[in-house]
């Protein structure tokens, strides 16, 4: 009868299955770990355990944990899901996944979204020759809500610069890329560029340049890959609108070290 069942002692462990990801899967970015659990009397919770650390306890179905794998190393990791019933019985299943995230973008504030002091100069970028209204702009955006706007009167080397405090070694392979859009630009200006400089420890510099079209154009992406000749102690990035007219918008720059 129901009354007797209520006083039965529960000695039966719950069931637990990890549904996603599957054992051996290669994962990147943020993934959702999903488990199914049940119990003969009353399930209490499902714990998610990564490399031996409890990272979440879910008390209601669906049993899930959102895992940002970018905070983990590129290596095999163990995911364990443990079901606990109300009587203290438990059961678990474990799988291994291989985390394989791409390299980190070395550029700081690469999409020009951040401007903590709201003076229109994006955080971590230094302006040279900016006119009023140049800087972080919501006129257009390739990614996010803002881009970097630089106007020109045809007579100046207008640019934004950033020094990245990262050291590296001869043989490093670096890919530099970005997006640009221009409005009312003349095709006879000097250039619309992104420049990367490796500041070598011996005082020399190595550079690579991406050239965008000088004439008026919609968003276009350019990239270049350079190999370091020498050990370097920092990297400088210059985004230039040199002897151009009209307005240039830059967005979503990336510097990836393989
Ligand atoms: Ca049970
Ligand atoms: Ca849940
Ligand atoms: Ca942006
Ligand atoms: Ca600012």
Tab-separated table of C-alpha atoms and ligand atoms in Angstrom:
chain	number	residue	atom	x	y	z
A	1	UNK	CA	0.000	0.000	0.000
A	2	UNK	CA	1.141	3.648	-0.370
A	3	UNK	CA	1.454	3.995	3.404
A	4	UNK	CA	3.842	1.053	3.609
A	5	UNK	CA	5.856	2.309	0.616
A	6	UNK	CA	6.412	5.631	2.358
A	7	UNK	CA	8.168	3.876	5.244
A	8	UNK	CA	10.189	1.529	3.057
A	9	UNK	CA	13.930	1.955	3.453
A	10	UNK	CA	15.474	2.989	0.122
A	11	UNK	CA	18.570	0.909	-0.509
A	12	UNK	CA	18.521	1.123	-4.295
A	13	UNK	CA	20.974	3.482	-5.980
A	14	UNK	CA	19.745	5.927	-8.624
A	15	UNK	CA	20.602	5.635	-12.315
A	16	UNK	CA	22.734	8.203	-14.109
A	17	UNK	CA	23.803	8.652	-17.724
A	18	UNK	CA	25.834	11.424	-19.323
A	19	UNK	CA	24.053	12.149	-22.621
A	20	UNK	CA	26.260	14.919	-23.935
A	21	UNK	CA	29.140	15.193	-24.702
A	22	UNK	CA	30.099	11.599	-25.526
A	23	UNK	CA	33.213	9.844	-24.277
A	24	UNK	CA	36.271	10.858	-26.296
A	25	UNK	CA	34.635	13.919	-27.892
A	26	UNK	CA	36.767	16.938	-28.816
A	27	UNK	CA	35.178	20.123	-27.434
A	28	UNK	CA	35.805	23.862	-27.602
A	29	UNK	CA	34.213	27.072	-26.315
A	30	UNK	CA	31.248	26.742	-23.950
A	31	UNK	CA	29.496	23.395	-23.938
A	32	UNK	CA	26.453	22.077	-22.091
A	33	UNK	CA	27.025	18.845	-20.191
A	34	UNK	CA	23.708	16.967	-20.049
A	35	UNK	CA	22.777	14.008	-17.842
A	36	UNK	CA	19.682	11.898	-17.264
A	37	UNK	CA	19.033	10.539	-13.773
A	38	UNK	CA	16.223	8.749	-11.999
A	39	UNK	CA	15.564	6.953	-8.752
A	40	UNK	CA	13.176	4.266	-7.554
A	41	UNK	CA	11.972	6.455	-4.656
A	42	UNK	CA	13.235	10.040	-4.744
A	43	UNK	CA	16.152	11.591	-6.587
A	44	UNK	CA	17.766	14.466	-4.712
A	45	UNK	CA	20.356	15.987	-7.059
A	46	UNK	CA	22.963	15.487	-9.736
A	47	UNK	CA	26.493	16.767	-9.135
A	48	UNK	CA	28.806	17.633	-12.014
A	49	UNK	CA	32.466	17.011	-11.267
A	50	UNK	CA	35.320	18.049	-13.548
A	51	UNK	CA	38.793	16.684	-12.861
A	52	UNK	CA	37.712	15.834	-9.319
A	53	UNK	CA	36.147	19.189	-8.431
A	54	UNK	CA	32.390	19.608	-7.952
A	55	UNK	CA	31.480	22.482	-10.286
A	56	UNK	CA	27.674	22.374	-10.049
A	57	UNK	CA	24.797	20.699	-8.235
A	58	UNK	CA	21.502	20.535	-10.135
A	59	UNK	CA	18.347	19.588	-8.209
A	60	UNK	CA	15.845	19.710	-11.069
A	61	UNK	CA	15.632	18.028	-14.452
A	62	UNK	CA	16.968	18.647	-17.022
A	63	UNK	CA	20.326	18.037	-15.343
A	64	UNK	CA	22.824	20.320	-17.047
A	65	UNK	CA	26.034	22.228	-16.542
A	66	UNK	CA	27.351	24.957	-18.830
A	67	UNK	CA	31.137	24.593	-19.019
A	68	UNK	CA	33.379	27.312	-20.454
A	69	UNK	CA	36.229	25.121	-21.654
A	70	UNK	CA	38.422	28.135	-22.448
A	71	UNK	CA	39.248	28.195	-18.728
A	72	UNK	CA	40.691	24.679	-19.043
A	73	UNK	CA	43.933	23.520	-20.638
A	74	UNK	CA	44.032	21.963	-24.091
A	75	UNK	CA	44.177	18.379	-22.804
A	76	UNK	CA	42.038	15.419	-21.761
A	77	UNK	CA	39.623	16.229	-18.932
A	78	UNK	CA	37.365	13.975	-16.888
A	79	UNK	CA	33.678	14.813	-16.542
A	80	UNK	CA	31.778	12.883	-13.876
A	81	UNK	CA	28.051	13.117	-13.157
A	82	UNK	CA	26.911	11.770	-9.786
A	83	UNK	CA	23.256	11.161	-8.892
A	84	UNK	CA	22.246	11.230	-5.230
A	85	UNK	CA	18.918	9.957	-3.978
A	86	UNK	CA	17.133	11.270	-0.883
A	87	UNK	CA	18.250	8.249	1.174
A	88	UNK	CA	21.928	8.836	0.561
A	89	UNK	CA	22.504	6.273	-2.204
A	90	UNK	CA	24.481	7.418	-5.177
A	91	UNK	CA	25.701	6.327	-8.567
A	92	UNK	CA	27.923	7.958	-11.131
A	93	UNK	CA	29.186	7.874	-14.675
A	94	UNK	CA	32.397	9.399	-16.015
A	95	UNK	CA	33.663	10.258	-19.477
A	96	UNK	CA	36.748	11.957	-20.849
A	97	UNK	CA	36.738	14.780	-23.381
A	98	UNK	CA	39.590	16.489	-25.147
A	99	UNK	CA	39.507	20.284	-24.850
A	100	UNK	CA	41.003	21.905	-27.932
A	101	UNK	CA	40.537	25.676	-28.028
A	102	UNK	CA	42.260	27.910	-30.555
A	103	UNK	CA	44.851	30.513	-29.608
A	104	UNK	CA	43.843	33.581	-27.579
A	105	UNK	CA	43.511	36.939	-29.329
A	106	UNK	CA	46.508	38.931	-28.040
A	107	UNK	CA	44.998	42.339	-28.895
A	108	UNK	CA	43.325	44.054	-25.951
A	109	UNK	CA	39.910	45.594	-26.649
A	110	UNK	CA	40.158	44.300	-30.241
A	111	UNK	CA	36.562	45.147	-31.141
A	112	UNK	CA	36.633	48.676	-29.647
A	113	UNK	CA	33.662	47.927	-27.386
A	114	UNK	CA	35.304	49.219	-24.194
A	115	UNK	CA	35.667	52.886	-23.253
A	116	UNK	CA	35.588	53.029	-19.465
A	117	UNK	CA	36.000	56.806	-19.165
A	118	UNK	CA	33.554	57.464	-22.078
A	119	UNK	CA	35.889	59.956	-23.804
A	120	UNK	CA	35.444	58.061	-27.114
A	121	UNK	CA	39.046	56.813	-27.047
A	122	UNK	CA	38.710	53.024	-26.758
A	123	UNK	CA	40.487	51.474	-23.770
A	124	UNK	CA	44.097	50.401	-24.455
A	125	UNK	CA	44.351	52.397	-27.702
A	126	UNK	CA	46.357	55.632	-28.112
A	127	UNK	CA	45.104	58.176	-30.665
A	128	UNK	CA	47.331	60.140	-33.068
A	129	UNK	CA	45.828	62.973	-35.110
A	130	UNK	CA	42.257	62.222	-34.124
A	131	UNK	CA	39.628	64.826	-35.076
A	132	UNK	CA	36.627	65.575	-32.828
A	133	UNK	CA	34.239	62.630	-33.186
A	134	UNK	CA	36.983	60.130	-34.021
A	135	UNK	CA	37.327	57.105	-31.749
A	136	UNK	CA	34.753	54.624	-30.552
A	137	UNK	CA	31.734	54.977	-32.822
A	138	UNK	CA	28.288	53.435	-33.044
A	139	UNK	CA	27.839	54.534	-36.692
A	140	UNK	CA	28.725	51.035	-37.897
A	141	UNK	CA	29.950	47.808	-36.309
A	142	UNK	CA	31.206	44.566	-37.791
A	143	UNK	CA	31.162	42.873	-34.409
A	144	UNK	CA	29.432	44.056	-31.247
A	145	UNK	CA	28.005	47.596	-31.034
A	146	UNK	CA	31.002	49.798	-31.843
A	147	UNK	CA	33.912	50.232	-34.231
A	148	UNK	CA	36.929	52.553	-34.340
A	149	UNK	CA	36.266	55.638	-36.479
A	150	UNK	CA	39.139	57.659	-37.937
A	151	UNK	CA	38.457	60.563	-40.297
A	152	UNK	CA	40.993	62.244	-42.558
A	153	UNK	CA	41.529	65.622	-44.255
A	154	UNK	CA	44.108	64.189	-46.660
A	155	UNK	CA	47.134	65.723	-44.907
A	156	UNK	CA	47.910	63.572	-41.881
A	157	UNK	CA	49.051	60.181	-40.605
A	158	UNK	CA	46.002	59.530	-38.443
A	159	UNK	CA	46.222	56.356	-36.406
A	160	UNK	CA	45.465	54.409	-33.258
A	161	UNK	CA	48.188	52.419	-31.529
A	162	UNK	CA	48.447	49.709	-28.925
A	163	UNK	CA	51.456	48.038	-27.262
A	164	UNK	CA	50.836	44.402	-26.316
A	165	UNK	CA	53.012	43.315	-23.372
A	166	UNK	CA	53.745	39.825	-24.662
A	167	UNK	CA	57.152	38.299	-25.267
A	168	UNK	CA	57.930	35.496	-27.672
A	169	UNK	CA	60.559	33.585	-29.532
A	170	UNK	CA	62.168	33.360	-32.940
A	171	UNK	CA	60.057	31.038	-35.046
A	172	UNK	CA	56.714	32.131	-33.577
A	173	UNK	CA	54.014	32.274	-36.250
A	174	UNK	CA	51.620	35.215	-35.834
A	175	UNK	CA	48.468	35.897	-37.830
A	176	UNK	CA	47.167	39.473	-37.782
A	177	UNK	CA	43.749	40.354	-39.210
A	178	UNK	CA	41.056	43.013	-39.085
A	179	UNK	CA	38.024	44.535	-40.756
A	180	UNK	CA	37.600	47.965	-42.385
A	181	UNK	CA	34.809	49.953	-43.991
A	182	UNK	CA	35.180	53.432	-45.512
A	183	UNK	CA	32.721	56.211	-46.268
A	184	UNK	CA	33.398	59.068	-48.717
A	185	UNK	CA	36.995	57.885	-49.098
A	186	UNK	CA	39.151	58.991	-52.008
A	187	UNK	CA	41.048	56.324	-53.955
A	188	UNK	CA	44.032	58.653	-54.191
A	189	UNK	CA	44.944	58.809	-50.504
A	190	UNK	CA	48.046	57.016	-49.258
A	191	UNK	CA	46.772	53.916	-47.493
A	192	UNK	CA	44.360	52.278	-45.059
A	193	UNK	CA	46.402	49.857	-43.001
A	194	UNK	CA	46.934	47.678	-40.010
A	195	UNK	CA	50.593	47.258	-39.044
A	196	UNK	CA	52.158	44.813	-36.608
A	197	UNK	CA	55.647	45.432	-35.211
A	198	UNK	CA	57.591	42.812	-33.287
A	199	UNK	CA	59.921	44.660	-30.875
A	200	UNK	CA	62.933	42.349	-30.865
A	201	UNK	CA	65.080	42.019	-27.745
A	202	UNK	CA	68.122	43.243	-29.736
A	203	UNK	CA	66.332	46.550	-30.478
A	204	UNK	CA	65.420	45.775	-34.088
A	205	UNK	CA	61.842	45.521	-35.300
A	206	UNK	CA	60.044	43.298	-37.738
A	207	UNK	CA	56.761	44.401	-39.258
A	208	UNK	CA	53.852	43.043	-41.240
A	209	UNK	CA	51.138	45.122	-42.935
A	210	UNK	CA	47.558	44.527	-43.996
A	211	UNK	CA	46.298	46.917	-46.680
A	212	UNK	CA	42.620	47.692	-47.060
A	213	UNK	CA	41.251	49.254	-50.269
A	214	UNK	CA	41.670	53.034	-50.326
A	215	UNK	CA	38.394	53.789	-52.093
A	216	UNK	CA	34.943	53.715	-50.496
A	217	UNK	CA	33.985	50.134	-49.639
A	218	UNK	CA	31.818	48.053	-47.342
A	219	UNK	CA	33.342	45.851	-44.617
A	220	UNK	CA	36.343	43.914	-45.881
A	221	UNK	CA	38.747	41.663	-44.005
A	222	UNK	CA	42.480	41.445	-44.560
A	223	UNK	CA	45.067	39.277	-42.838
A	224	UNK	CA	48.775	38.555	-42.909
A	225	UNK	CA	50.975	35.952	-41.270
A	226	UNK	CA	54.509	36.717	-40.131
A	227	UNK	CA	57.216	34.556	-38.589
A	228	UNK	CA	59.413	36.075	-35.874
A	229	UNK	CA	63.111	36.193	-36.878
A	230	UNK	CA	64.266	36.872	-33.328
A	231	UNK	CA	63.080	36.748	-29.752
A	232	UNK	CA	60.838	39.730	-29.025
A	233	UNK	CA	59.739	41.522	-25.858
A	234	UNK	CA	56.503	43.212	-26.966
A	235	UNK	CA	54.292	43.790	-29.998
A	236	UNK	CA	52.943	47.109	-31.301
A	237	UNK	CA	49.797	47.424	-33.390
A	238	UNK	CA	49.067	50.515	-35.491
A	239	UNK	CA	45.798	51.075	-37.294
A	240	UNK	CA	46.374	53.845	-39.834
A	241	UNK	CA	44.282	56.098	-42.036
A	242	UNK	CA	47.173	57.859	-43.780
A	243	UNK	CA	46.659	60.922	-45.984
A	244	UNK	CA	43.083	59.801	-46.674
A	245	UNK	CA	39.806	61.725	-46.836
A	246	UNK	CA	36.354	60.732	-45.580
A	247	UNK	CA	35.937	58.269	-42.731
A	248	UNK	CA	37.275	54.809	-41.987
A	249	UNK	CA	35.753	52.330	-39.559
A	250	UNK	CA	37.853	49.476	-38.149
A	251	UNK	CA	36.620	46.508	-36.153
A	252	UNK	CA	37.301	42.995	-34.899
A	253	UNK	CA	41.101	42.932	-35.064
A	254	UNK	CA	42.876	39.715	-34.130
A	255	UNK	CA	46.445	38.705	-33.414
A	256	UNK	CA	46.759	34.955	-32.981
A	257	UNK	CA	49.992	33.147	-32.116
A	258	UNK	CA	49.984	29.532	-33.293
B	1	LIG	CA1	16.939	4.950	-4.494
B	2	LIG	CA1	18.384	21.635	-14.084
B	3	LIG	CA1	33.180	46.187	-32.355
B	4	LIG	CA1	38.569	56.100	-23.201
